[in-house]
mmCIF file of C-alpha atoms in Angstrom:
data_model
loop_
_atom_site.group_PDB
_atom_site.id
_atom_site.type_symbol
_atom_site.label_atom_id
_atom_site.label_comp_id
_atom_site.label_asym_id
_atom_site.label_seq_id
_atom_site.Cartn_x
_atom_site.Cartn_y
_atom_site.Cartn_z
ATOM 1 C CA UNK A 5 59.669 64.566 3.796
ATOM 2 C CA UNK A 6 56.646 62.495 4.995
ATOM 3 C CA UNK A 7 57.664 60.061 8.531
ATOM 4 C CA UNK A 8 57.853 56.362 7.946
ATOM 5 C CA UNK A 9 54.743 54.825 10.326
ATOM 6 C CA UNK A 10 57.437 53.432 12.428
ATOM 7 C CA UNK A 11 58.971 56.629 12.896
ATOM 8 C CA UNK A 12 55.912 58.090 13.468
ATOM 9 C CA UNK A 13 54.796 55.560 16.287
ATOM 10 C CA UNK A 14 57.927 56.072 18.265
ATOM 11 C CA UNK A 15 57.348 59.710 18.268
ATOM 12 C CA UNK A 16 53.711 59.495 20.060
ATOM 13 C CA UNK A 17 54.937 58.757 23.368
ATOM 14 C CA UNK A 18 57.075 61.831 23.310
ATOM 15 C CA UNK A 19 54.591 64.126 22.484
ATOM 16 C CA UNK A 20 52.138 62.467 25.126
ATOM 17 C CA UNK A 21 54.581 63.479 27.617
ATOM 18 C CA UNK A 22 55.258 67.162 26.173
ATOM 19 C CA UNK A 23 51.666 67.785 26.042
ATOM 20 C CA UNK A 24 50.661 66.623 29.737
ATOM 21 C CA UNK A 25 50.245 68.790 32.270
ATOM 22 C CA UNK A 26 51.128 68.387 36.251
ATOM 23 C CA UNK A 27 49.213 70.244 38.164
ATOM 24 C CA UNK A 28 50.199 71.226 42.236
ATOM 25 C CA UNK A 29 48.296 69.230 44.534
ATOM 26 C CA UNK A 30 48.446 69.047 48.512
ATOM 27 C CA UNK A 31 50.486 66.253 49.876
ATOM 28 C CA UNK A 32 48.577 63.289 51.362
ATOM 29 C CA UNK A 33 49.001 63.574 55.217
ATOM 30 C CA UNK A 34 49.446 65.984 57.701
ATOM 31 C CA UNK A 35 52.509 68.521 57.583
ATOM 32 C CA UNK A 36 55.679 67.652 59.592
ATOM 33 C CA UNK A 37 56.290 71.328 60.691
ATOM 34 C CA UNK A 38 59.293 71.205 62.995
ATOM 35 C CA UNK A 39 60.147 74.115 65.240
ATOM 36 C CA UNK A 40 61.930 72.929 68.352
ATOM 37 C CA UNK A 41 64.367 70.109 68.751
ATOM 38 C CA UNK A 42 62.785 67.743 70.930
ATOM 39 C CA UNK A 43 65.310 65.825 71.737
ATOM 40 C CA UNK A 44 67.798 69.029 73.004
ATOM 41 C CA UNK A 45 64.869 69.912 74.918
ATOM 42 C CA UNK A 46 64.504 66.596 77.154
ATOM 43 C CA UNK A 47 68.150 67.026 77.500
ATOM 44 C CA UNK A 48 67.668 70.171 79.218
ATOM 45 C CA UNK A 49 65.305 69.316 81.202
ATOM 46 C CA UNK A 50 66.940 66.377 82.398
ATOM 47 C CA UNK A 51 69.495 68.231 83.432
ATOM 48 C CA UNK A 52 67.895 70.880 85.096
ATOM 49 C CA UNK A 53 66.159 68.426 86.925
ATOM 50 C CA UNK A 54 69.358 66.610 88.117
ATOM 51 C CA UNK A 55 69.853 69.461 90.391
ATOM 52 C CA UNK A 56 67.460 69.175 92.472
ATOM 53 C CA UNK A 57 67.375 71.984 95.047
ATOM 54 C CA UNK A 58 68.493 74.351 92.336
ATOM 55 C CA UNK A 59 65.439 72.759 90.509
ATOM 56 C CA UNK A 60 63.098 73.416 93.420
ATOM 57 C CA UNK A 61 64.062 76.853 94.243
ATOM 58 C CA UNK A 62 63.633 77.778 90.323
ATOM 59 C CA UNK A 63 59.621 76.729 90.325
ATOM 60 C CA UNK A 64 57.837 79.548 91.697
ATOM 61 C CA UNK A 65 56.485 80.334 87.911
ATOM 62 C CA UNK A 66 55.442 76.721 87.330
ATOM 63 C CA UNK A 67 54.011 76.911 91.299
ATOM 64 C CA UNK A 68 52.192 80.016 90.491
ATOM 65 C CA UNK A 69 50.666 79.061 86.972
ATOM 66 C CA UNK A 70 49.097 75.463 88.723
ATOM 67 C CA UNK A 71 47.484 77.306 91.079
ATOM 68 C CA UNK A 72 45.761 79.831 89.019
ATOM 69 C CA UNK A 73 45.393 76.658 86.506
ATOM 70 C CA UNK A 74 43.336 74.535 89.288
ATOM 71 C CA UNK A 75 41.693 77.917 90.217
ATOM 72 C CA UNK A 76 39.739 77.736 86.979
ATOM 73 C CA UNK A 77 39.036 73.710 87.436
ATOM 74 C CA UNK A 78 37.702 74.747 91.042
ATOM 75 C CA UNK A 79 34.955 77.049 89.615
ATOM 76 C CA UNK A 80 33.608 73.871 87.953
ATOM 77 C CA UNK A 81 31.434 71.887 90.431
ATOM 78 C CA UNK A 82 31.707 67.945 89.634
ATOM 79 C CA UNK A 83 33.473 65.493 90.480
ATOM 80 C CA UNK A 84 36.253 64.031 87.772
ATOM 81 C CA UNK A 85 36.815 60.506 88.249
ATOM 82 C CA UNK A 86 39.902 59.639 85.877
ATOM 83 C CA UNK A 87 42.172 63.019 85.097
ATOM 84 C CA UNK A 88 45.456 63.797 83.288
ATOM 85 C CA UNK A 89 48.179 66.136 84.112
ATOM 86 C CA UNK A 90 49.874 66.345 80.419
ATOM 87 C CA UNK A 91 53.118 67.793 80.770
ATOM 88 C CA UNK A 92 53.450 67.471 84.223
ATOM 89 C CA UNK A 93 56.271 68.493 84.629
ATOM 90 C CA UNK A 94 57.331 68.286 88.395
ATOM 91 C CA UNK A 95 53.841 67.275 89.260
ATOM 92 C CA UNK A 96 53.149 70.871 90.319
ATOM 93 C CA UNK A 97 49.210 70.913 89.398
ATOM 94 C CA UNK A 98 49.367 67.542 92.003
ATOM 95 C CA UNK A 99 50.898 69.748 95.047
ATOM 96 C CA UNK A 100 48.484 72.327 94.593
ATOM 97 C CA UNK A 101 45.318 69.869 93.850
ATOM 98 C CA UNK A 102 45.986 68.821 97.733
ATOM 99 C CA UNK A 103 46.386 71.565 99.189
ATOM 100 C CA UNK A 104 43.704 73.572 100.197
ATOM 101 C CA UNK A 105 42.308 76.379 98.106
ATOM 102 C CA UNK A 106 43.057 79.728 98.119
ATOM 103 C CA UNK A 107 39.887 81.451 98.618
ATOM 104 C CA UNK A 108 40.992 84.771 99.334
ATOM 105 C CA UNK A 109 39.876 86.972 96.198
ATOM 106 C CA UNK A 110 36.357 85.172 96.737
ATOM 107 C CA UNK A 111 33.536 87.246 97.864
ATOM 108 C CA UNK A 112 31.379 84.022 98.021
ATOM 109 C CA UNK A 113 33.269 81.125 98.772
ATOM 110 C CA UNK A 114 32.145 78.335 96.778
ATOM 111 C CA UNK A 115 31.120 75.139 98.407
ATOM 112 C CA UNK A 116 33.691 73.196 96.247
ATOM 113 C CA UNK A 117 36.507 75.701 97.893
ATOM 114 C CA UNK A 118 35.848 74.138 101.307
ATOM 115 C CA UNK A 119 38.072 71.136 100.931
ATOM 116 C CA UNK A 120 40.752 70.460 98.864
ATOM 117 C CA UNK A 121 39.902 70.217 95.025
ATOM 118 C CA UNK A 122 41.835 66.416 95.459
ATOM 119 C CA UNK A 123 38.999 65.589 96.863
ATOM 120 C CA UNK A 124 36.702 65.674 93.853
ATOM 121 C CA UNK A 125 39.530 63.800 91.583
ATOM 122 C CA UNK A 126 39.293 59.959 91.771
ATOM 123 C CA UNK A 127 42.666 59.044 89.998
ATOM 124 C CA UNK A 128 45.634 61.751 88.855
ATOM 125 C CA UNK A 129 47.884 60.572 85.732
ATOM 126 C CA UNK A 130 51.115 62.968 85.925
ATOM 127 C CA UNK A 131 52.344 62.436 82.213
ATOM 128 C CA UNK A 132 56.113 64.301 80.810
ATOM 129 C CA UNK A 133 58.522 63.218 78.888
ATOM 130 C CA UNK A 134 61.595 63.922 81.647
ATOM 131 C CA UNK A 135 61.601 61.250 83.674
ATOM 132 C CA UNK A 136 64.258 63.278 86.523
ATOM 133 C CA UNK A 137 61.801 65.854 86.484
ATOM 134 C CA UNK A 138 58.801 64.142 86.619
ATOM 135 C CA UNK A 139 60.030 61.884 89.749
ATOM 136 C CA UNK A 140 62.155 64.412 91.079
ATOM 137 C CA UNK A 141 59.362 65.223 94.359
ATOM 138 C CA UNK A 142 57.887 61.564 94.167
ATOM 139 C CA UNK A 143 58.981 61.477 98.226
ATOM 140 C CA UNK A 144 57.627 64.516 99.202
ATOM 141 C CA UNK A 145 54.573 64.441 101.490
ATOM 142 C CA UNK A 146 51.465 65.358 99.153
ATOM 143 C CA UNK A 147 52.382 62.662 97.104
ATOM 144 C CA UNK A 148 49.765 60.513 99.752
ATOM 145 C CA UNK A 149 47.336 62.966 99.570
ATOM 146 C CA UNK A 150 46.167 62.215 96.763
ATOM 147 C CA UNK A 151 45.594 59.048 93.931
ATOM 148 C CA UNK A 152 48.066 59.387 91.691
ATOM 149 C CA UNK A 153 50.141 57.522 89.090
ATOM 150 C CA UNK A 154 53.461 58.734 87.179
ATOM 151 C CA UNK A 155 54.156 57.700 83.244
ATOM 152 C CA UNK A 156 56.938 58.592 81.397
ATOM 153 C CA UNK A 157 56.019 59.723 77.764
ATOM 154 C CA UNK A 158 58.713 58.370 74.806
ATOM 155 C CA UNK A 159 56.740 61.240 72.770
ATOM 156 C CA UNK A 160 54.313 64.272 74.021
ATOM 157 C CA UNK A 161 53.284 64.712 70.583
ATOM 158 C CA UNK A 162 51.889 61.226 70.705
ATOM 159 C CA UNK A 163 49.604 60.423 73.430
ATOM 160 C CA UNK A 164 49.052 56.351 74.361
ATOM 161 C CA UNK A 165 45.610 56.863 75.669
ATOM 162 C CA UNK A 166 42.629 55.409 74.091
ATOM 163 C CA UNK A 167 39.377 57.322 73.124
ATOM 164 C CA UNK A 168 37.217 58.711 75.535
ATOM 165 C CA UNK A 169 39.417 58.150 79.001
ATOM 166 C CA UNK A 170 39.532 61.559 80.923
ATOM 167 C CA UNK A 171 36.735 62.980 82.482
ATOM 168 C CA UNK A 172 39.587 66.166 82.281
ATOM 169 C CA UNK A 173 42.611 66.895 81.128
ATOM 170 C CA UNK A 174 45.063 69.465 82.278
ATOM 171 C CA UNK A 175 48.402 70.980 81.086
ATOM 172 C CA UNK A 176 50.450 73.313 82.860
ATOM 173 C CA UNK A 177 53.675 75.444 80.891
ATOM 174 C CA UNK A 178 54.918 72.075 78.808
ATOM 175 C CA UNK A 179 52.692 73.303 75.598
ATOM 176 C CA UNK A 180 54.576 75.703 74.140
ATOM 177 C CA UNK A 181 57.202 73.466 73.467
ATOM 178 C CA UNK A 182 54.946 71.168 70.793
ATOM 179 C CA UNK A 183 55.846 71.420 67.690
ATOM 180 C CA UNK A 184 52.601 69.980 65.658
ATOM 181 C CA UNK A 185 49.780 71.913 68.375
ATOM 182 C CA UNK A 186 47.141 70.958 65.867
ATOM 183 C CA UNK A 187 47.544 67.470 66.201
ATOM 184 C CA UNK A 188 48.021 67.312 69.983
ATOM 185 C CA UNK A 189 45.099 69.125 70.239
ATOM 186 C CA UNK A 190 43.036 66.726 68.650
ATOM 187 C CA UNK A 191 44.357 64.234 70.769
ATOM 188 C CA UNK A 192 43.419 65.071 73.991
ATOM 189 C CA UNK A 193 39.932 65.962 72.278
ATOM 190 C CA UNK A 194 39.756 62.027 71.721
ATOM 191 C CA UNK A 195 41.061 60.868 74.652
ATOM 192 C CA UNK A 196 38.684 63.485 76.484
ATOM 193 C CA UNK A 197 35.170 61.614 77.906
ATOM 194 C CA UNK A 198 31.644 63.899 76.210
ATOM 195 C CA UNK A 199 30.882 67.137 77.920
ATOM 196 C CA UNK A 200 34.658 66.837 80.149
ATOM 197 C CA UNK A 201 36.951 69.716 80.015
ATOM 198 C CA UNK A 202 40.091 70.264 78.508
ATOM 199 C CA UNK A 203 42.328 73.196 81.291
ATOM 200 C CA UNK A 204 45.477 74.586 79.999
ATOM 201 C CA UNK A 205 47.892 77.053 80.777
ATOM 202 C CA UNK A 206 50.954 77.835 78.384
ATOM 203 C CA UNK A 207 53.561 81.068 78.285
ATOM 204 C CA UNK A 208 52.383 82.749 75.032
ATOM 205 C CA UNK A 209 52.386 86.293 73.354
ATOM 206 C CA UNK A 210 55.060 88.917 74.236
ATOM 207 C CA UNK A 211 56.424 86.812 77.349
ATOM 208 C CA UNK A 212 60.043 87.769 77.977
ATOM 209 C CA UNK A 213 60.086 90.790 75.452
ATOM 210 C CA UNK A 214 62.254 93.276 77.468
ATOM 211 C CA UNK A 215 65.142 90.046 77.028
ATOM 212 C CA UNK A 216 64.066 89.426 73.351
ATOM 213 C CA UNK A 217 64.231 93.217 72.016
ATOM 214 C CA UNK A 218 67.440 94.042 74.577
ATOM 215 C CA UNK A 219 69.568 90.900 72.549
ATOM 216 C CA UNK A 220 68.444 91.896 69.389
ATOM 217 C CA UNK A 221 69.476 95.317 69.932
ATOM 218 C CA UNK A 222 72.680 93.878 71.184
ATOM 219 C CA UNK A 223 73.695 91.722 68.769
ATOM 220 C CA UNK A 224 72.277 94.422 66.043
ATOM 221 C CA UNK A 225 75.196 96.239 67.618
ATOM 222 C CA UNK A 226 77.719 94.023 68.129
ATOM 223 C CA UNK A 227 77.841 91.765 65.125
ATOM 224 C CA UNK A 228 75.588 93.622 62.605
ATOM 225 C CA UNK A 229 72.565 91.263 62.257
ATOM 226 C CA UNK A 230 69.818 89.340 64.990
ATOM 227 C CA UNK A 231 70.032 85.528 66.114
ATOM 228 C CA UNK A 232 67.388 83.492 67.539
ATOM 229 C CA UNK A 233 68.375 83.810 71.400
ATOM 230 C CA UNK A 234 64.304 83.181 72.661
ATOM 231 C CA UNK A 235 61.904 80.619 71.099
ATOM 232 C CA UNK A 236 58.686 81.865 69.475
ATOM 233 C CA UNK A 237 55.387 81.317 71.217
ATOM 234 C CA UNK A 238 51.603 81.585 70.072
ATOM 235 C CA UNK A 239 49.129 83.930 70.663
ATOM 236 C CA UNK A 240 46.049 84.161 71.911
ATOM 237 C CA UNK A 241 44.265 84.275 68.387
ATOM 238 C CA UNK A 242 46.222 81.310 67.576
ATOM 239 C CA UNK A 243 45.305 79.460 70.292
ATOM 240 C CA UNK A 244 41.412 80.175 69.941
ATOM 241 C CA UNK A 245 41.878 79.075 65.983
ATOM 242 C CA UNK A 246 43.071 75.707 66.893
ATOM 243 C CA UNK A 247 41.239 74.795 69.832
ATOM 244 C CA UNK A 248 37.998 75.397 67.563
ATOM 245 C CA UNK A 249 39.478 73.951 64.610
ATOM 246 C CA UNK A 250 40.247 70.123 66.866
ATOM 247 C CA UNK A 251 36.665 70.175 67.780
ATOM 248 C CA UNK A 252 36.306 71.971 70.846
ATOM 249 C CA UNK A 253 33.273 73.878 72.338
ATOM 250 C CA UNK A 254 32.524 76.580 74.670
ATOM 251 C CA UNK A 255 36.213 77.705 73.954
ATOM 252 C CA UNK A 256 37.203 80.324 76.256
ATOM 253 C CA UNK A 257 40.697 81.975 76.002
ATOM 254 C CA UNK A 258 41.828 84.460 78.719
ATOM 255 C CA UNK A 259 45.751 86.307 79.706
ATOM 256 C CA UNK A 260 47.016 87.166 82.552
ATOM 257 C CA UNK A 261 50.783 89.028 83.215
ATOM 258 C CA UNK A 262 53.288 87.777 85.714
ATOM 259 C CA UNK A 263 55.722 90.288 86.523
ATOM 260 C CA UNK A 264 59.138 89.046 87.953
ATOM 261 C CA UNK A 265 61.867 91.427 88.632
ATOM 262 C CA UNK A 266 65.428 90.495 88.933
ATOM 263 C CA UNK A 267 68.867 91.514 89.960
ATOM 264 C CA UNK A 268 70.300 91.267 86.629
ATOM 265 C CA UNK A 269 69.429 89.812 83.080
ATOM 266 C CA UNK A 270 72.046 87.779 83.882
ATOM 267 C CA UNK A 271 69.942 85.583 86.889
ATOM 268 C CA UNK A 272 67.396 85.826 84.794
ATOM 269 C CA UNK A 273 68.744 83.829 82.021
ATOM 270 C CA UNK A 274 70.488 81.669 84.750
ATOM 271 C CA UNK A 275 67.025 81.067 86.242
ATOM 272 C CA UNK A 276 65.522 80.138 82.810
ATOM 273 C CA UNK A 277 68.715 77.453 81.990
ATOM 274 C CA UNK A 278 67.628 76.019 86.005
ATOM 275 C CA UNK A 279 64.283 75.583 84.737
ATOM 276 C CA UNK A 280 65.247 73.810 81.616
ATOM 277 C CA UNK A 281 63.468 76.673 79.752
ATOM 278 C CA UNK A 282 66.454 77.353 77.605
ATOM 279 C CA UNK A 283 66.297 77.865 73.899
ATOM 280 C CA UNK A 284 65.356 75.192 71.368
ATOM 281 C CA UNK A 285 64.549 76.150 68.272
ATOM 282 C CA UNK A 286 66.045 74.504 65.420
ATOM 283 C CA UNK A 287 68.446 75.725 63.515
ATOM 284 C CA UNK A 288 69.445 78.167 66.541
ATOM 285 C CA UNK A 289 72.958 79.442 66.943
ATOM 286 C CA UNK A 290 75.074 76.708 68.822
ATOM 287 C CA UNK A 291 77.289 77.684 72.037
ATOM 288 C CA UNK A 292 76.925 80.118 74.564
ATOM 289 C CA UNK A 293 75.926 83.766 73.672
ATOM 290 C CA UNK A 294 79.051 85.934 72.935
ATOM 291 C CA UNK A 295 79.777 87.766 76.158
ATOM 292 C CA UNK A 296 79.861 91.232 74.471
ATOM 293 C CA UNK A 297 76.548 90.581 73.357
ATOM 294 C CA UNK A 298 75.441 90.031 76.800
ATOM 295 C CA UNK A 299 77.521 92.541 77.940
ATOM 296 C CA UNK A 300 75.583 94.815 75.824
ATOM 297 C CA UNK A 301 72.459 93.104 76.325
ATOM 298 C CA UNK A 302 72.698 93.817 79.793
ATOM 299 C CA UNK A 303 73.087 97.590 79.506
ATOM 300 C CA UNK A 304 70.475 97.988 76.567
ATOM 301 C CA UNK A 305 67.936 95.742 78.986
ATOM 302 C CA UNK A 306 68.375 98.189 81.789
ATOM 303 C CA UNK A 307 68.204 101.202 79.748
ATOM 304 C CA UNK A 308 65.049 100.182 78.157
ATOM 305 C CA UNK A 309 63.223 98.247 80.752
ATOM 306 C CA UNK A 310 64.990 98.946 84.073
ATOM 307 C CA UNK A 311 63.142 99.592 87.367
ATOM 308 C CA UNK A 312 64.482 103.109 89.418
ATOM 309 C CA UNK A 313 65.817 100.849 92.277
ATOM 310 C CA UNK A 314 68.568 99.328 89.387
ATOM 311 C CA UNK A 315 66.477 95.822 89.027
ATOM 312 C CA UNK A 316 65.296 94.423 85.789
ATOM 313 C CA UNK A 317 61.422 93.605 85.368
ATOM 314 C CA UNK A 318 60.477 90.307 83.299
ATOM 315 C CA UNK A 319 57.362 89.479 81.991
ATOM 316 C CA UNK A 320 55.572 86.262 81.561
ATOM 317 C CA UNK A 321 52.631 85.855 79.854
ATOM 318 C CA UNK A 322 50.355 83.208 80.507
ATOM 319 C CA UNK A 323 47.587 82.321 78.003
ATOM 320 C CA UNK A 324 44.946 80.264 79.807
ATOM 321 C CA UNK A 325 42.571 77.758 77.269
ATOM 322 C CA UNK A 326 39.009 75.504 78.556
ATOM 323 C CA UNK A 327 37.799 73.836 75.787
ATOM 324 C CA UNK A 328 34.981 71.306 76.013
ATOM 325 C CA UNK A 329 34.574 67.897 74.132
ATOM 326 C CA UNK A 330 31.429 68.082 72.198
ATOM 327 C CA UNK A 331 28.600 66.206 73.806
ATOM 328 C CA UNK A 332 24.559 65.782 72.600
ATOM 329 C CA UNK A 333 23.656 67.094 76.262
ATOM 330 C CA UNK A 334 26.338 69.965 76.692
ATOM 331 C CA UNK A 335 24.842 73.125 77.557
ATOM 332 C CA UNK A 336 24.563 75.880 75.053
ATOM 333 C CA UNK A 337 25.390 79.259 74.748
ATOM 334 C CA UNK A 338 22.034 81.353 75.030
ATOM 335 C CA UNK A 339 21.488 83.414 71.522
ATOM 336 C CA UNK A 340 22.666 86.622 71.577
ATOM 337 C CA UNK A 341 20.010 89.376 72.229
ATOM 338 C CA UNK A 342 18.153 87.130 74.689
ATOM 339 C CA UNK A 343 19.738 88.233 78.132
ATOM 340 C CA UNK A 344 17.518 89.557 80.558
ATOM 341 C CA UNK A 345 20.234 91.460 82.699
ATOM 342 C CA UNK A 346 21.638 94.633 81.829
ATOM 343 C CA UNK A 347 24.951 94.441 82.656
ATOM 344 C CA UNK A 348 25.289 98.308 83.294
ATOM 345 C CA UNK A 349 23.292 97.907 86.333
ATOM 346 C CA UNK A 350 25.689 95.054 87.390
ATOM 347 C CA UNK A 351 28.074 97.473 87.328
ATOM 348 C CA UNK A 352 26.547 99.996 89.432
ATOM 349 C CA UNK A 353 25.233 102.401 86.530
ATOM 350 C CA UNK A 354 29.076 102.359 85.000
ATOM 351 C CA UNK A 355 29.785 101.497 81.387
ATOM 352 C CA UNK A 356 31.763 98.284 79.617
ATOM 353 C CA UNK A 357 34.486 99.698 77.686
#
């Protein structure tokens, strides 16, 4: 039966819509990954902080990564008038800028080892989100050794500098708690002067493994399946990738193992809750770790890892990153092939590899 041409008209916009297609496009924006809960993390370090000498006796790793941190901004001879500590933490990178260097490993010492590297730094902004942590040494004595100011960050994933205000920037372990690295990346590329450096240190890789594969084990055992105990960390690949993809040059990436040995697993959890290093992740298990897990843990850690003298060895690894703004005068790279030193007689006639 032939359609009426108002029956036929109604029927057009229903077959316009049955014949279109949608197609899958990207979203406008940047992604909103979230990994960590930022806000159970300030609360932890808060608290952590609030206990002050338990605080201070807990910082030998932060102590030990700023000084191999300000090791690498020693080797660079200028002077930086305006610098940031992001992530300050307890303004450890601070205590060790005025102090002086360690120039024991040196063959040569340097002539920017003589004094301390304070020297060569007009102003110091220490920047963290904690304010207990970041004030908690603000009346200790190196605090008038150097110029330095304090600000308390409402977010470290958004920094209230403006473009081109550092002539560096450092971070010391507070990075691998960011969720969106990408964009904090960039960041601190814009608010980085040309040709200034970029210094970080952050725990990466298989830090902490003998306590992540003894809990899995242990909770494999003990309640048939794995929870998220330890928070995941990048590597170094990872870390190259994005420094290159915000814009960086003369990216260099190098690791370095710290080896801590304990008493127990136990004190070293205990030491990692002091720090305010505890677990964040979202979506994490809530409450304490069932104490046959740990139980378990404990056994499975020392069985696996343990030293001969009954102590348990943790490892921390610390992924170091320079990364240079981009600048029309920054010194290149020479071309490969072009070298006019063979590095086998550097070595005394051995071979690289």
């Amino acid at each position: 039966m032939p359609l009426s041409s108002g029956l036929f008209r109604s029927l057009q916009p229903i077959k316009q819509a049955v014949t279109k297609r949608s197609y899958a496009i990207p979203a406008k924006g940047p992604t909103n990954l979230q990994v960590f809960n930022r806000n159970t993390k300030w609360l932890q370090r808060e608290r952590a902080a609030a206990k002050i000498d338990t605080s201070r006796r807990v910082d030998y790793l932060r102590d030990e990564a700023a000084t191999r941190l300000c090791d690498r901004l020693l080797d660079i001879n200028r002077k930086f008038d305006n610098v940031l500590d992001f992530g300050a933490n307890a303004c450890n990178v601070a205590r060790v800028l005025s102090q002086p260097p360690d120039v024991s490993g040196y063959d040569v010492v340097p002539p920017s080892a003589k004094e301390p590297i304070a020297s060569r730094i007009g102003h110091l902004t220490s920047a963290d989100s904690s304010s207990t942590l970041l004030h908690r040494d603000a009346d200790l004595p190196f605090n008038k050794e150097l110029s330095m100011t304090r600000e308390v960050l409402g977010d470290e994933e958004t920094l209230p500098y403006d473009s081109n205000t550092f002539d560096a920037v450092l971070s010391s372990l507070s990075m691998h708690w960011i969720n969106d690295l990408p964009s904090v990346l960039r960041q601190i590329n814009n608010i980085l002067k040309p040709d200034s450096p970029f210094i970080a240190t952050m725990w990466g890789g298989d830090s902490l493994f003998e306590l992540r594969t003894s809990l899995q084990l242990a909770d494999q055992e003990r309640r048939g399946g794995v929870s998220t105990h330890t928070s995941p960390l990048a590597d170094t690949k990872d870390m190259s990738g994005l420094l290159q993809s915000a814009g960086y040059k003369l990216v260099t990436i190098d690791v370095e193992d710290i080896v801590v040995d304990y008493p127990t697993s136990f004190d070293l959890m205990q030491d990692l809750q002091a720090m305010g290093e505890s677990n964040a992740v979202l979506g994490r298990e809530m409450g304490a770790i069932q104490r046959d897990v740990l139980l378990a843990g404990e056994q499975i850690y020392k069985a696996l890892h343990g030293n001969e003298d009954g102590t348990v060895p943790a490892t921390f690894r610390l992924i170091y990153l320079i990364g240079w703004k981009e600048s029309p005068d920054q010194r290149q790279p020479e071309k490969r092939g072009t070298g006019q030193i063979n590095m086998s007689d550097v070595l005394g006639g051995g071979s690289i590899g």
